[in-house]
């Protein structure tokens, strides 16, 4: 047999002169007539007639570190939340009007569509940096004021901190964001030619850019689904619906838990869908459970 270990060892159920033991993981060559007779004597069983070999096909699981070609590991059933598909259908129904703040003021609506691609990507990243701990309406207002001044890498680097602070105020933690925007913009000019990185790892390495911003930047700026963008809305709703195998304590922990079971084709949809649902129905305080289509399916609404 090969170096590959298996969970179950089987032998071909064969009789007759054309069957022989397996060696080195491959079928043995057909035996000659004299060899077949000798093999029969070893087994104390006379050779009466030839019979076509019957092979057993057994699935196996490769041991850790083995990467044999053609080896397919056994599929392990994955956990998934109860009633999640119906819950998702109901949320889509409640969000069908697309009239939540995120639908008109999210990151994909804050950049200048007529700007060159590199500038558009930079504006997407800045809108995401401003959006942290800030309502969409406030972020959109700050982006409008910045764009009116000419929102490019060069223009931001030429703007003094005091003026930049006045332009983005009253976004949350605006003083820190002035510092982060200046530092990140300088890095983009020096290392990326004024563009933004095209990977999550490089994006989160920038000052003031977290995992949620990075995944949204990949989706909006680069058109790549790199992961589920989880903010406070998605984090809260996922836990209320029990969409995580166990309770999670942070958005990043929730992201990892969701990506373990949620089909990848839904990753790009889930952020906007749940953010709007959290803005309109599943509020942080006093959620509107009476008007929610998931009232009978939601563990939180049922007090479970």
mmCIF file of N, CA and C in Angstrom, residues 40 44-49:
data_model
loop_
_atom_site.group_PDB
_atom_site.id
_atom_site.type_symbol
_atom_site.label_atom_id
_atom_site.label_comp_id
_atom_site.label_asym_id
_atom_site.label_seq_id
_atom_site.Cartn_x
_atom_site.Cartn_y
_atom_site.Cartn_z
ATOM 1 N N UNK A 40 -3.071 -21.666 -5.104
ATOM 2 C CA UNK A 40 -4.185 -22.498 -4.650
ATOM 3 C C UNK A 40 -3.749 -23.446 -3.565
ATOM 4 N N UNK A 44 -4.950 -24.138 0.397
ATOM 5 C CA UNK A 44 -5.596 -25.423 0.597
ATOM 6 C C UNK A 44 -6.945 -25.478 -0.088
ATOM 7 N N UNK A 45 -7.040 -24.822 -1.214
ATOM 8 C CA UNK A 45 -8.305 -24.809 -1.941
ATOM 9 C C UNK A 45 -8.023 -25.076 -3.405
ATOM 10 N N UNK A 46 -8.573 -26.161 -3.954
ATOM 11 C CA UNK A 46 -8.320 -26.479 -5.361
ATOM 12 C C UNK A 46 -8.927 -25.431 -6.280
ATOM 13 N N UNK A 47 -8.235 -25.236 -7.381
ATOM 14 C CA UNK A 47 -8.734 -24.284 -8.375
ATOM 15 C C UNK A 47 -9.678 -25.023 -9.297
ATOM 16 N N UNK A 48 -10.932 -24.672 -9.274
ATOM 17 C CA UNK A 48 -11.923 -25.375 -10.076
ATOM 18 C C UNK A 48 -12.271 -24.607 -11.342
ATOM 19 N N UNK A 49 -12.445 -23.330 -11.217
ATOM 20 C CA UNK A 49 -12.826 -22.569 -12.406
ATOM 21 C C UNK A 49 -12.424 -21.108 -12.213
#
